[in-house]
Coordinates of C-alpha atoms and ligand atoms in Angstrom, one line a residue:
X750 CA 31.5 -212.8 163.2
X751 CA 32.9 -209.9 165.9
X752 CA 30.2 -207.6 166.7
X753 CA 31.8 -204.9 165.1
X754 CA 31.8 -206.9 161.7
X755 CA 28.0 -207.5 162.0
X756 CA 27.0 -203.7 162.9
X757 CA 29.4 -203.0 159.7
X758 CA 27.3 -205.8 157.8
X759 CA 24.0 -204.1 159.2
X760 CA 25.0 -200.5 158.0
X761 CA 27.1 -201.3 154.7
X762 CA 26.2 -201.4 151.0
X763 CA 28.0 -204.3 149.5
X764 CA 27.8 -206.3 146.8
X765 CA 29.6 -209.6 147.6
X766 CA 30.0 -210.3 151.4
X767 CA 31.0 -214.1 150.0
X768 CA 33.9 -212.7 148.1
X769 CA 35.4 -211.6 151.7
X770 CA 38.3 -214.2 151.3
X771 CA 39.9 -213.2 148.4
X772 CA 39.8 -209.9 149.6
X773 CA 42.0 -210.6 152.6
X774 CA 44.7 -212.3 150.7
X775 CA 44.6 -209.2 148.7
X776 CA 44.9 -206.5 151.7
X777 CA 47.8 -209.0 152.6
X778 CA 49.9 -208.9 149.6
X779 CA 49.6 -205.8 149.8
X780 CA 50.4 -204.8 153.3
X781 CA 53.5 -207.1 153.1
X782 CA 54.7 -204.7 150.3
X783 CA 54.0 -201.1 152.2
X784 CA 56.4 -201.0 155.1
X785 CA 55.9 -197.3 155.8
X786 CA 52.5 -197.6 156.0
X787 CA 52.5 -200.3 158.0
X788 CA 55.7 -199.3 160.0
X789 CA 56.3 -196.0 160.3
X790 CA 53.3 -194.3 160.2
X791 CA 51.6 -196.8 162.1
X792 CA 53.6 -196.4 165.0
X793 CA 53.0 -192.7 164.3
X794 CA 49.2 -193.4 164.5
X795 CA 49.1 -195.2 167.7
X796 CA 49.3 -192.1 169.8
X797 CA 46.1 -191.8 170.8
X798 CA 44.5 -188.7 168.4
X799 CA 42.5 -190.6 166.3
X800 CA 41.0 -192.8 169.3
X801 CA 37.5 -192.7 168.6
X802 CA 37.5 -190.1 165.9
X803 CA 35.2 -190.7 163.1
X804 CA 37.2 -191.0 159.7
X805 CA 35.8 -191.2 156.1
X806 CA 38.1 -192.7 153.5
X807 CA 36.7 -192.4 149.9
X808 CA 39.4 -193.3 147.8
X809 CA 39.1 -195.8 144.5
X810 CA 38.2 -198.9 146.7
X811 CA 41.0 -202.0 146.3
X812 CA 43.9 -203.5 147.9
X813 CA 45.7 -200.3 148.8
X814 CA 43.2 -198.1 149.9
X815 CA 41.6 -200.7 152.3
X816 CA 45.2 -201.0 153.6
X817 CA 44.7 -197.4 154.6
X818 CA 41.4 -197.9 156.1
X819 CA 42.1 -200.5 158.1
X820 CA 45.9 -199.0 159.6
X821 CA 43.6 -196.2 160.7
X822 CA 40.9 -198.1 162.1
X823 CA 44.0 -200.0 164.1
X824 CA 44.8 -196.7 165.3
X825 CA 41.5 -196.3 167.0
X826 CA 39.2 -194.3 164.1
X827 CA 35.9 -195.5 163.5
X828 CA 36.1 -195.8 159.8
X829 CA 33.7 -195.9 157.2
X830 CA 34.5 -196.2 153.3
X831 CA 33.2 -195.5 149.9
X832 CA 35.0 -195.5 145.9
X833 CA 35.7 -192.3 144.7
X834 CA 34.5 -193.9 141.2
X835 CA 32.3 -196.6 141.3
X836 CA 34.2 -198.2 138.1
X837 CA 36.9 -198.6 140.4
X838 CA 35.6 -200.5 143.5
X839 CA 36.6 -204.3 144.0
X840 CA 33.6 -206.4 145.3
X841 CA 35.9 -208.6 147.2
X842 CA 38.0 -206.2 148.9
X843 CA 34.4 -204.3 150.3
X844 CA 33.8 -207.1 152.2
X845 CA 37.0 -207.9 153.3
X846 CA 36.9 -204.0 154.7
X847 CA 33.1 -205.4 156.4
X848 CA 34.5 -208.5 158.4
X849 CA 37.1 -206.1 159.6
X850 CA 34.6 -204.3 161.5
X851 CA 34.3 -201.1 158.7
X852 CA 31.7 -200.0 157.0
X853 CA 31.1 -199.6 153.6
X854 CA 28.9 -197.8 151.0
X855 CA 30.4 -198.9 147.3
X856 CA 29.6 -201.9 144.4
X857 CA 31.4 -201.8 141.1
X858 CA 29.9 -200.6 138.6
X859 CA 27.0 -198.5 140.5
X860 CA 24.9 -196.0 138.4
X861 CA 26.3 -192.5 139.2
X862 CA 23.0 -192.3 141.5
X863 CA 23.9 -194.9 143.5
X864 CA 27.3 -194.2 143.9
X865 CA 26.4 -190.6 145.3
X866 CA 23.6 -192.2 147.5
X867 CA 26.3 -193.9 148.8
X868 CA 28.6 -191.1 149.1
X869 CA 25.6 -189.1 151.0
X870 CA 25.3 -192.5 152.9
X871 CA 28.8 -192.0 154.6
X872 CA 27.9 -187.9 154.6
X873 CA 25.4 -189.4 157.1
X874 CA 27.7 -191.1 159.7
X875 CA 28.7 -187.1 160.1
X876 CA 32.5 -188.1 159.3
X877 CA 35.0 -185.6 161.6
X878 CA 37.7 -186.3 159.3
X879 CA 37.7 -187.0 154.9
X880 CA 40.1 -188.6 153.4
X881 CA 38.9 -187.9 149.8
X882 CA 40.2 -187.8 146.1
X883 CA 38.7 -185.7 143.5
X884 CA 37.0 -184.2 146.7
X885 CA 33.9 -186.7 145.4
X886 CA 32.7 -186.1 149.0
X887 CA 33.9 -182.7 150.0
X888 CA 31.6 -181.0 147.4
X889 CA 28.7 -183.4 147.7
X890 CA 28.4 -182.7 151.7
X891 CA 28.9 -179.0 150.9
X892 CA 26.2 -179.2 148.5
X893 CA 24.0 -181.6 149.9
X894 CA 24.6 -182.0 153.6
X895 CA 25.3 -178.1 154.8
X896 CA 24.8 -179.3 158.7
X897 CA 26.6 -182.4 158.5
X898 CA 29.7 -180.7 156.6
X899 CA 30.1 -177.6 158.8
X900 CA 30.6 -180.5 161.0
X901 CA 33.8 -182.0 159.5
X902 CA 37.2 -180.9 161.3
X903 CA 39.2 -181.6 158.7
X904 CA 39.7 -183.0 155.0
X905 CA 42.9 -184.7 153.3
X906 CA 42.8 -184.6 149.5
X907 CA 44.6 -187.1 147.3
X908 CA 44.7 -185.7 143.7
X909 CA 45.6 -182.5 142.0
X910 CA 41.8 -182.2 140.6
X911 CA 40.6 -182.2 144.3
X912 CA 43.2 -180.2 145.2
X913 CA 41.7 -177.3 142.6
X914 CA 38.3 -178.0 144.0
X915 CA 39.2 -177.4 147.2
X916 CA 40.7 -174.0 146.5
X917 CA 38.0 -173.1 144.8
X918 CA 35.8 -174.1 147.6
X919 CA 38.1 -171.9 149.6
X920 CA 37.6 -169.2 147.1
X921 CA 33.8 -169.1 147.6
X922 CA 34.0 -168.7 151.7
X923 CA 33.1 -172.6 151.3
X924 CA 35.7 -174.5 153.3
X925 CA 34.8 -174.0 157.0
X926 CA 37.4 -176.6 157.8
X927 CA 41.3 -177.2 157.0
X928 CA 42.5 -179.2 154.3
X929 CA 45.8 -180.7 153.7
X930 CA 46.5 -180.8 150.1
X931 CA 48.3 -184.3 149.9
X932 CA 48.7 -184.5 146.3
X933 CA 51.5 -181.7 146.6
X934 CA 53.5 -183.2 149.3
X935 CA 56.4 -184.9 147.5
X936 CA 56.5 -188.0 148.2
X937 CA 52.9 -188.1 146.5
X938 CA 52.9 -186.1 142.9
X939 CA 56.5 -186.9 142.0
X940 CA 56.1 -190.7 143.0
X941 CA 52.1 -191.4 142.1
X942 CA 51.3 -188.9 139.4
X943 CA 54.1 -189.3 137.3
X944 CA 55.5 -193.4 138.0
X945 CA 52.5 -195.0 139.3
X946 CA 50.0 -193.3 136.5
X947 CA 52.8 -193.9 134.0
X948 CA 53.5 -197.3 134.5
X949 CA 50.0 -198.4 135.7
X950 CA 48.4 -196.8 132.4
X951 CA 50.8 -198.2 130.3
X952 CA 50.1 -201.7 131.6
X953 CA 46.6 -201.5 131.6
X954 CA 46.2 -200.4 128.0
X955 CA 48.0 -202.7 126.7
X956 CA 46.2 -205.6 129.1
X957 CA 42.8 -204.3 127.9
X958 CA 43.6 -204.3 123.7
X959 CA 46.6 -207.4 124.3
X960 CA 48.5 -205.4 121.6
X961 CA 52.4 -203.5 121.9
X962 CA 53.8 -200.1 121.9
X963 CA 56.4 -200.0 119.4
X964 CA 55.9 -198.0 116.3
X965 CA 52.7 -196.7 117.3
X966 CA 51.7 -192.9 117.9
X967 CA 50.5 -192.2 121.2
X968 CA 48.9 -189.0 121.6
X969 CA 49.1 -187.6 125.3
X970 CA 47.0 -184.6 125.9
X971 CA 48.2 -183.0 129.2
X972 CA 51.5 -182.8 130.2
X973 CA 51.7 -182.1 133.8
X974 CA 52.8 -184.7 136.3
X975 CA 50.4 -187.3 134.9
X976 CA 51.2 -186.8 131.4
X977 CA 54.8 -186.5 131.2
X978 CA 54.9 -190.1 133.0
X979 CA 53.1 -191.8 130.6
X980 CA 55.1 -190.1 127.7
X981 CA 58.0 -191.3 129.6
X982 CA 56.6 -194.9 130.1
X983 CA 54.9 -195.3 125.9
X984 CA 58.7 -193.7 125.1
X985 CA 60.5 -196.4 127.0
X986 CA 58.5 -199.0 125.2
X987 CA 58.9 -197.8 121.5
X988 CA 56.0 -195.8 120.8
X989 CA 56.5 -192.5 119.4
X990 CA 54.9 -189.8 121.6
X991 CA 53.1 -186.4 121.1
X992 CA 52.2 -184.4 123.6
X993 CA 49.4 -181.5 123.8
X994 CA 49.3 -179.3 125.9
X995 CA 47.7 -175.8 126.5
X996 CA 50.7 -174.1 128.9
X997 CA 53.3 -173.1 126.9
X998 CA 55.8 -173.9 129.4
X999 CA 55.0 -177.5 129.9
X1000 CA 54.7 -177.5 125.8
X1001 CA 58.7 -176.8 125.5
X1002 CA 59.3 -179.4 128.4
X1003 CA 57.5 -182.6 126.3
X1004 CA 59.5 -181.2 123.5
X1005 CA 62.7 -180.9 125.5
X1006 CA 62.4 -184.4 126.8
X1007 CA 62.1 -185.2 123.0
X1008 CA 58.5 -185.7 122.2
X1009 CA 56.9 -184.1 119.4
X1010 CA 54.3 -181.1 120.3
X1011 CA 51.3 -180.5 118.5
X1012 CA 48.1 -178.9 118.6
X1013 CA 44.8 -181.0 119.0
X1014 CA 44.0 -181.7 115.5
X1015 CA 47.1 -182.4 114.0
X1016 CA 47.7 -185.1 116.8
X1017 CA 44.9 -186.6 116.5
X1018 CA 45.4 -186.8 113.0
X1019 CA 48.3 -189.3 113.5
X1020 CA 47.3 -190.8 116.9
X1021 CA 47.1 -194.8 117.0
X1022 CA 46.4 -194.4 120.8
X1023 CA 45.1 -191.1 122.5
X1024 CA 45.4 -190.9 126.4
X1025 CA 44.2 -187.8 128.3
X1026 CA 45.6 -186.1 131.3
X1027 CA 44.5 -182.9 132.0
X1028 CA 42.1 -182.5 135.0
X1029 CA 39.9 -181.2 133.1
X1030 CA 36.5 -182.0 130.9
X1031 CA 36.2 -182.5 126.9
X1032 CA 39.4 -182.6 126.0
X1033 CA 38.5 -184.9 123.4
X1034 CA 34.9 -184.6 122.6
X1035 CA 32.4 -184.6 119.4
X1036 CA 34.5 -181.7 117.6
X1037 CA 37.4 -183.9 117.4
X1038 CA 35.5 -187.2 116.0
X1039 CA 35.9 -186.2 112.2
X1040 CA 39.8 -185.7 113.5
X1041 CA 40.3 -189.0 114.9
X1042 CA 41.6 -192.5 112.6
X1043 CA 40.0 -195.8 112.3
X1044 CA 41.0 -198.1 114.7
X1045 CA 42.0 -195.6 116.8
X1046 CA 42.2 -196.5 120.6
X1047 CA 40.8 -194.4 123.6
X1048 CA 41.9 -194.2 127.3
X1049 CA 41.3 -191.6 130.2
X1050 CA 44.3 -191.0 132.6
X1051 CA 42.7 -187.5 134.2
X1052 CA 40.3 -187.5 137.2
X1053 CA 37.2 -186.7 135.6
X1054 CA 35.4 -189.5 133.9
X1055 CA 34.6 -186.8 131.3
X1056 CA 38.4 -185.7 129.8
X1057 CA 37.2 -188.0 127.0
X1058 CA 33.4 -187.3 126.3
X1059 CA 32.0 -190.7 125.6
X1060 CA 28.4 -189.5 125.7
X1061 CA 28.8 -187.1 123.0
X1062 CA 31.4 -189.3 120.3
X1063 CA 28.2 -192.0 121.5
X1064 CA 25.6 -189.9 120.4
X1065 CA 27.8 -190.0 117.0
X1066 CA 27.7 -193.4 116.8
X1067 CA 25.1 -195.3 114.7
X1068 CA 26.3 -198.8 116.7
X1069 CA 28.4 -200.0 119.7
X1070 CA 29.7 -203.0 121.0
X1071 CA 31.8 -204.0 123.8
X1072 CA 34.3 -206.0 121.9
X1073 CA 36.4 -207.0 124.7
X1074 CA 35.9 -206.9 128.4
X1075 CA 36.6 -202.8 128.8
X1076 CA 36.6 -202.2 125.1
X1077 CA 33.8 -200.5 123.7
X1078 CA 33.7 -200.5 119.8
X1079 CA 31.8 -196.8 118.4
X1080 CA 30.6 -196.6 114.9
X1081 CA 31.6 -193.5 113.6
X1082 CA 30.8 -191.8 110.1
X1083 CA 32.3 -195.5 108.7
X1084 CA 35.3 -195.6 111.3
X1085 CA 35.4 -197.5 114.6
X1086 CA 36.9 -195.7 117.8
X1087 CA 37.5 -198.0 120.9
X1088 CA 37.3 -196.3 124.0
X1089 CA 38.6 -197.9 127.2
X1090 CA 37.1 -198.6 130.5
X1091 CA 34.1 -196.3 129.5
X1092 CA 36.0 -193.5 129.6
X1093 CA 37.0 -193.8 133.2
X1094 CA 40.7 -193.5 134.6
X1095 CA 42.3 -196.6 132.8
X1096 CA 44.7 -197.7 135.1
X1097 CA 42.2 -198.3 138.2
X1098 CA 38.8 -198.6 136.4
X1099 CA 40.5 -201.0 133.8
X1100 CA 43.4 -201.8 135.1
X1101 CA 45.0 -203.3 139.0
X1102 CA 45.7 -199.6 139.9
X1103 CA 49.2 -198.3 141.2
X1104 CA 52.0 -200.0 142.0
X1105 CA 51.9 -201.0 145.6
X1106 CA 55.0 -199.6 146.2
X1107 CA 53.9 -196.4 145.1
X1108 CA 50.5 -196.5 147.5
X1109 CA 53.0 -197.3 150.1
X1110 CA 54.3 -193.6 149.8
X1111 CA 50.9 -192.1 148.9
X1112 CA 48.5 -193.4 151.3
X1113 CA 51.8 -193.0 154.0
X1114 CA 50.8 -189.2 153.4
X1115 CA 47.4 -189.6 153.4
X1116 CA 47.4 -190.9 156.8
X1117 CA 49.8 -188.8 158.5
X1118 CA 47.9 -185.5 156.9
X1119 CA 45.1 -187.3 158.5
X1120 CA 46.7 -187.6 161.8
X1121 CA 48.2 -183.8 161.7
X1122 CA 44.7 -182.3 161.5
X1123 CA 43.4 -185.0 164.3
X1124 CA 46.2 -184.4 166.5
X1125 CA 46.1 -180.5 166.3
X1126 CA 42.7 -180.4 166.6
X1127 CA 42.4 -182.7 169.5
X1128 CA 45.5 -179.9 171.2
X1129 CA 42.8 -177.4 171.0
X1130 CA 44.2 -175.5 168.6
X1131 CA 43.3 -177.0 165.2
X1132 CA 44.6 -175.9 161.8
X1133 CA 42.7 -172.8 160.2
X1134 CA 40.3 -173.0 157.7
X1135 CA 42.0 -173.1 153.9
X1136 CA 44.0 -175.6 151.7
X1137 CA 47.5 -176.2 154.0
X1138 CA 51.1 -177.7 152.4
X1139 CA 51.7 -181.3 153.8
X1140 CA 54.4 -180.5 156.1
X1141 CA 58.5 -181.2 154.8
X1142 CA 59.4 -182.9 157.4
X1143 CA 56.8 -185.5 157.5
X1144 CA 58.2 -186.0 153.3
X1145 CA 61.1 -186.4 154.6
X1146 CA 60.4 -188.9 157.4
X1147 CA 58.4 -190.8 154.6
X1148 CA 61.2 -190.8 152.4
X1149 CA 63.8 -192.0 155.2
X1150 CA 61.9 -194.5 156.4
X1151 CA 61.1 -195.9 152.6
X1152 CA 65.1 -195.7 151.6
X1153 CA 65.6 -197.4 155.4
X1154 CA 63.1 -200.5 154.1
X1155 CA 65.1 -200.6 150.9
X1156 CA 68.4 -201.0 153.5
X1157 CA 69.8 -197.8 152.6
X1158 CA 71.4 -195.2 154.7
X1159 CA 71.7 -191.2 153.4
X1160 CA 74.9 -189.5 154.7
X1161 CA 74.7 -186.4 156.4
X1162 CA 76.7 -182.8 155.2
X1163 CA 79.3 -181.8 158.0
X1164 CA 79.3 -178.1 158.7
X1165 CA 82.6 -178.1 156.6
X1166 CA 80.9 -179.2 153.0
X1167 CA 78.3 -176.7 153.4
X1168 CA 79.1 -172.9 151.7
X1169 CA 78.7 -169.9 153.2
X1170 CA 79.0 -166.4 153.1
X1171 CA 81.0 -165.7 156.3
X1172 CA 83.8 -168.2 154.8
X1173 CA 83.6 -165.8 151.4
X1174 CA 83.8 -162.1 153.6
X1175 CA 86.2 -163.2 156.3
X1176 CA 88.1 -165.8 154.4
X1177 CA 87.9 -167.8 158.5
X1178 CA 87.3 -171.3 158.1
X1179 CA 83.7 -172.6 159.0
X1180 CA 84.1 -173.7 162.5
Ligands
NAI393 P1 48.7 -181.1 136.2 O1 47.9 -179.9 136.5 O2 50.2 -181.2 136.6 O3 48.7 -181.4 134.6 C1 47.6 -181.2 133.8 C2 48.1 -180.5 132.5 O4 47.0 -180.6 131.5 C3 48.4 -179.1 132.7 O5 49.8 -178.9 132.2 C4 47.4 -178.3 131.8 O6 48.0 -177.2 131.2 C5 47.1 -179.4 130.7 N1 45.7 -179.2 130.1 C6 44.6 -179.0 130.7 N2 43.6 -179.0 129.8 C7 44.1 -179.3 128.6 C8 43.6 -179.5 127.3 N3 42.3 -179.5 127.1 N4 44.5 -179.8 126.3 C9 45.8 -179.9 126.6 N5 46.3 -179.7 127.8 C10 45.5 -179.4 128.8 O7 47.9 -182.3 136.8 P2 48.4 -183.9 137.0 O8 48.9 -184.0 138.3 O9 49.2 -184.3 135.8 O10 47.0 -184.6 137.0 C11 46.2 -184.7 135.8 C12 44.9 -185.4 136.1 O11 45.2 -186.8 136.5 C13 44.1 -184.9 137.3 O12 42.8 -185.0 137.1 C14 44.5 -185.7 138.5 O13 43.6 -185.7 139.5 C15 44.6 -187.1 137.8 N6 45.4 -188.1 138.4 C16 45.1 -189.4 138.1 C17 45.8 -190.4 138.6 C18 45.5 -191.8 138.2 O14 45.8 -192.8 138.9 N7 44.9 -192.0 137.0 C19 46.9 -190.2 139.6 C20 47.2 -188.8 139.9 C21 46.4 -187.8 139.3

């Protein structure tokens, strides 16, 4: 073992250091499959700014996400990681991150105490840079580690719930530092929110319960970016969808793209399968149980552990029973309700997570909003405090360089395809 491996063995929290093997091989199918991360942006990475930085990646820990951990520790960063959920973590892929020389604070399936003593854990290694989703350790150090926060230099947020944290961090006077809000780049929310979540939900719910789409009533409540990809994916495969939602605006779009639209009640009324997507809490909880049909099945797209409140349909419950592995059986008022994965997002706690394809793209932005606030504050003149766009041109440059791996070339518009006024006032022929 390197000596960096054994200080990351000394200082980590990991289940399995055995399991290391498997791990690799699973870094390495997926590296082979992300050549922007691993092209691009590495190259992009190697100029020096994060040489010695101290980076914090707390993303859902698999595959993908160690990818990420480990292109940045290539690129000089001293890295140390932790799951953003501890249902999500893969045991094997810690300790594949561990003999790569980075440490690592996450077991699956931690209490929610442990997994925030580990979360404080990496607070502790007083991280310059976050890479974070849901902001799981934004608000925790801003909570609980005030010194080691006003610290930070910079934070990169992955999802649109961290995203809103963040603002309202900002709101409070609580962000001293700058945050890129990577979730509303491009080549993140219209590839990952919408594809990945769709398809990756899709497929785990039907893995987990082994049954089929067509026919049944799926029930999505939430149609934002999340939501209106799994609509589009049940859709695809013969369910018939209806969407909730709260915003009228987004209401007409579900029912423009030819989904019924309905409030709570009456959905649940017909739902076979309920999936939630809204970023926020309760949006199906112990006022909807006497709503809700025998058999009915479960699942949490959103964030938040809490869209579908399992504690409160549990304290319903005179029994429970896991039934299958991820499938927990709840004895209600003569009715059983099976709710998936615990209630945690389906398609990484119960499920193999995004596409890699779509990683490619999102953790390709991850890294480079990484790199913008290392490289402008190692210039001296670092980003203000507040929640920043992810730059256009680094989209762009994501989205050439994915379309380039793909073998395909974009043409440019000559100054004669392109209108303008002058050509309209003076009639004179765009030069
Ligand atoms: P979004 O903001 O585009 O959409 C959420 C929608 O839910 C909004 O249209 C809102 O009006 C609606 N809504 C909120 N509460 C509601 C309620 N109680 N009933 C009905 N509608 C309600 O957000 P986006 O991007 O679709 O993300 C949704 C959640 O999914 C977030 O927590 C996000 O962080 C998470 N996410 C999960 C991923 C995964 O892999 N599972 C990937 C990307 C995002």
């Amino acid at each position: 073992m390197s000596s960096g491996a054994s200080d990351a063995a000394a200082w980590s929290r990991i289940a399995e250091p055995a399991r290391a093997a498997s791990g690799h091989q699973a870094i390495e199918w997926a590296r082979r499959r992300s050549p922007v991360l691993d092209g691009m942006v590495r190259r992009r990475l190697s100029d020096g700014s994060l040489e010695g930085r101290r980076v914090a990646v707390v993303v859902h820990l698999e595959a993908k996400t160690a990818l990420l951990a480990t292109v940045l520790a290539d690129a000089g960063a001293v890295v140390v990681a932790a799951g953003s959920n501890p249902w999500s973590t893969r045991d094997d892929v810690a300790a594949a991150l561990v003999e790569r020389g980075i440490q690592v604070h996450a077991t699956r399936g931690s209490t929610v105490e442990e997994w925030e003593k580990d979360l404080l854990a990496v607070a502790d290694t007083g991280p310059e840079f976050i890479i974070d989703d849901g902001a799981e350790l934004t608000i925790r150090m801003a909570r609980d580690r005030p010194e080691q926060y006003a610290a930070v230099r910079g934070v990169s947020e992955e999802t649109t719930t961290g995203v809103a944290r963040l603002v309202q961090l900002h709101e409070r006077d609580g962000l001293p530092m700058p945050a890129i809000a990577a979730n509303d780049a491009k080549l993140k929310h219209l590839f990952d929110n919408r594809y990945g979540t769709g398809q990756s939900t899709v497929q785990a719910i039907l893995q987990l319960t082994n049954l089929r789409l067509p026919g049944k009533r799926v029930v999505v409540v939430g149609y934002g970016w999340v939501g209106r990809g799994i609509a589009t994916y049940c859709a695809g495969l013969g369910a018939r969808v209806t969407a909730v939602e709260v915003d009228p605006v987004k209401a007409l779009e579900a029912h423009t793209d030819g989904h019924d639209v309905a409030d709570i009640a009456a959905a649940l009324a017909a739902a076979d399968i309920v999936i939630t997507a809204t970023g926020g809490l309760r949006a199906v909880s112990e006022g909807h149980a006497a709503a809700l049909r025998d058999g009915v099945v479960l699942a949490n797209a959103g964030h938040h552990d809490h869209e579908i409140d399992v504690p409160a349909l549990r304290a319903l419950a005179v029994a429970e029973e896991e039934v299958r592995p991820g499938v927990t059986q709840l004895d209600l008022d003569g009715k059983h309700v099976y709710v998936l994965a615990e209630g945690a997002l389906v398609n990484i706690a119960g499920g193999l997570g995004h596409p890699i394809e779509i990683m490619d793209l999102s953790f390709s932005v991850q890294a480079l909003g990484c790199h913008l606030l290392a490289a402008a504050d190692a210039s001296g003149e670092p980003l203000p405090p507040g929640v920043h766009d992810f730059p256009v041109e680094l989209d762009d440059a994501i989205a050439r360089a994915k379309l380039a791996s793909r073998g395909i070339s974009l043409d440019a518009l000559d100054v004669s395809q392109t209108d303008t006024l002058s050509e309209l006032f003076s009639g004179e022929e765009a030069s």
